[in-house]
Amino acid sequence: MGVYIVMGVSGSGKTTIGKLLAKKLNLTFYDADDFHPPENVEKMKSGRPLQDEDRKGWLAVLAENIQKWDKNGGAVLACSALKEKYRKQLTSVPEEDLNWIFLWADFEVILERLKVRKGHYFKPEMLTSQFETLEEPDYGLRINVNTSEGNILKEIMAKLKAPEAEIGLIGLGVMGKSLALNLLSKNINISVFNRHVPGQEEDIAKNFVQENAEKYTFQGFDYLKEFVSSLNRPRKILLMVNAGTAVDTVIESLLPFLEKDDIITDGGNSHYKDTLRREKTLKEQGIHFIGCGISGGEEGALKGPSIMPGGSLEAYKQIGPILEKIAAKDKTGNPCCTHIGPDGAGHFIKMLHNGIEYGEMQLISEIYHYLRFYTNTNPEVIADLFEIWNKEKKSYLLEISVDILRKKENEGFLIDKILDAAKQKGTGGWSTNAALELGVPLDTITASVLARNISGMKEVRVEASNLYKNTNNQNGNLEEIKDELFQAYETASLINHAIGYDLLRVASSEYNWNLNLSEISRVWTNGCIIRSGLMEDLVNIFKDSNNHLLLNKNIISEIKGNQASLVKTVGVSLQAGFAVPVLSAAANYLLNFTSSQNSANMVQAQRDYFGAHTYERTDKPRGEFFHTQWKNNS
Ligand code: 6PG
């Protein structure tokens, strides 16, 4: 960024404008007067003008400092520097690193200013000598100061083309572009970057700038050094690139241009362990790393996503206000964005958000499928039913399912043309892996991941269906089952959330994240894919206690009223020949969770039998372990 020297005669406003400029550029301000040796100060106080001899040492000290400041990222210096030879002495760094800003006005204007100025050791009579000494530079910026401070600063910034962008965004895919437009619509000054890959990704950033030039002014780059130089300090860079090695590659190429305290924010669906690693490595280099979950798809990114940033609080204080501006708002108008916790917390939360999302999606899908083929119901009628359910549930996923079921293509329904092989990018399975590592049951979420896996075995399923000749019962009656089905749906959804939040609680204590489940729920009340009426309730429920959701007294009474419907629905659908993995996982979880006695005593006995793994006894305190010689007992 370099050093900015604001020069001019005394009274031209060097200090005031210099300070404002420093603030704007996020640089430290220095006043050259503070570097005068005491004898020079005395001389000026007594009204005797300084001679070149007096200035020599002072200018040398300043030149040294200019070098130091330039190395440390830049500074703003207010210094009269009236003669060319003084300026030459100050030019101790390459020319491109030194920005001269000459503040000028007519003698009378400056004289008037000095007359009203108090407490300054400069006597107005000395102004004449200053004007005589002044050799105006024919380089740098020439700024007339006979106007307001605001106007002066504006003119300097415009002429300097100084780095002004508050945030830089890397990666102009669908999400990146939408977030960029969201930032611009909130009057946030941005720069964008997209890599240049000949024949594949050419001029993406420049074209994006051009496409939006009528509405917004911003800069686009395909050269990283220039992109970074366009950002003000500390640099805030938002990565919107594919999760995985691409994130490491971009960070590697950015590092040579970054400085201490710059902040990289990864807005992709990165694995939280990668985020833990990146945060740690970058911290050692003085760079902040924010792992930031962003939910809401393309529309959310454009109009207001739910944002889940994790990393140091210090870095959040810098980047948080920008993220909060572009985030969705909750029902009280607060941003659906908060500092989730340190290091990997933000990406863990986003992963689990997606885990719950997988569970809810599969739940709705299996209910649709069951209704469609067991009761032979037309998609439009199912859409109408879902619409009624959603008056109560207010679930975004149920809402979009209504639209999906109503979508026609030619005379048929589009849903019938879509291949039943679900894809996934990993976050659901990562949630299961995390649960396995932490020893947490994650039944519904895992069932939904596995349902996607088996859906992908399309060809084998077709073959197996021919071999087994399984036929579905298609004689179900919609009117008879719909109320129970609704109760089964809402119970399974509740259990799916309870299971997800349980993993959050355990991860929070394992990683010392101190997660605030109520705040996380609030961030999920708008903008994200799993927003719903239930999420609004969870904000309050977790305000009182972080306990397992199924232990909450209001939830207990709701579940108790609906459990029979869930179990019956699972039984009927299985008997009728319809797989309902998430509904049945929810029913099983609930039964297991609410049973004081289950089958694990037998497992323990088997383990002890073949491997002497020992077991605890019901008639002895927990923590005491026993082994039995099983064969001798027989
Ligand atoms: C969101 C979504 C999003 C995710 C898609 C696709 O919160 O906006 O979760 O982040 O990428 O849902 O995920 P899958 O391809 O794994 O289904």
XYZ file of C-alpha atoms in Angstrom, residues 24 43 102 145 168 179 223 230 258 307 352-353 362 405 413 477-478 518 530 541 546 576 597-598 621:
25
model
C -10.071 5.570 5.791
C 13.340 27.875 17.170
C -0.204 18.321 -2.017
C -8.443 22.612 0.292
C -12.814 -9.311 -1.562
C -23.221 -13.238 -2.489
C -4.626 -11.588 -11.002
C -7.472 -3.410 -4.004
C -1.224 -11.198 2.749
C -24.546 -17.438 8.157
C -25.019 -30.709 11.123
C -27.506 -28.280 9.598
C -35.854 -37.989 3.165
C -45.386 -31.688 -6.677
C -45.804 -34.197 -13.510
C -57.130 -44.920 1.869
C -55.875 -41.361 2.058
C -30.674 -21.183 21.307
C -34.137 -26.090 7.594
C -36.688 -24.203 24.396
C -29.412 -27.322 26.785
C -47.712 -52.471 2.483
C -34.085 -51.806 29.732
C -32.896 -52.743 26.278
C -22.270 -49.745 41.214
